[in-house]
XYZ file of C-alpha atoms in Angstrom:
61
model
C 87.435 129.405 79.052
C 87.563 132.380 81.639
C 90.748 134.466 81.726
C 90.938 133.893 85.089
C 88.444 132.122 87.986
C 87.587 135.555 89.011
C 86.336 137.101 85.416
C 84.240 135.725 83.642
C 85.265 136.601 80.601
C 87.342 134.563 77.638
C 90.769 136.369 76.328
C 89.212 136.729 72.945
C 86.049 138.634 74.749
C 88.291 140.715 76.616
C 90.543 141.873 73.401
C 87.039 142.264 71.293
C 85.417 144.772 74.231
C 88.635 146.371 74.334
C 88.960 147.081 70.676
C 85.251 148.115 70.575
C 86.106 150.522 73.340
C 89.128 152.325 71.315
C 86.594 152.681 68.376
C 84.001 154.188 70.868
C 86.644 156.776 71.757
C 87.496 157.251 68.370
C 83.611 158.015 67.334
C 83.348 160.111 70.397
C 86.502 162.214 69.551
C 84.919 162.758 66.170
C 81.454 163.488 67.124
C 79.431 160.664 66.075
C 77.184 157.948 67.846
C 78.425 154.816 69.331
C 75.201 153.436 70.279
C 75.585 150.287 67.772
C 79.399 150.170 69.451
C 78.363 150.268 73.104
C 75.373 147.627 72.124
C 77.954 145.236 70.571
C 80.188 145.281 74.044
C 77.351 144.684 76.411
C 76.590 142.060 74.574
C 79.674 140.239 74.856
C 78.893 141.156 78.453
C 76.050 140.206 79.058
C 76.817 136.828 76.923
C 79.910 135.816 78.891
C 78.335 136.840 82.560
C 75.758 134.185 81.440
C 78.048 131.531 80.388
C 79.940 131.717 83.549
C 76.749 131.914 85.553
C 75.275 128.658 83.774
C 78.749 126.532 84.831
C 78.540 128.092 88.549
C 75.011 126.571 88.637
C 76.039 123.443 87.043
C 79.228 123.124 89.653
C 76.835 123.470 92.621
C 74.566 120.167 91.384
């Protein structure tokens, strides 16, 4: 379920890319790659823009 009609995003994918994120700027502070980090949030991304996409197309049937 979408945090709100507008995002497309759940809660729980919204606290995981924002947890990934304060790792990323952890790494980053400390000099090493977050590569596998940023991967891992536009997946969630990518995985909840298609979710939401799939019920807008169902909707307009």
């Amino acid at each position: 379920m979408a945090a709100t009609s507008q995002d497309p995003h759940s809660v729980g994918e919204i606290v995981r890319v924002v947890v990934l994120g304060a790792r990323i700027a952890r790494r980053e502070a400390k000099g090493k790659s977050t590569k596998a980090l940023e991967r891992r949030a536009d997946a969630i991304r990518v995985k909840a823009q298609a979710r939401e996409d799939a019920r807008r197309a169902s909707r307009k049937k």
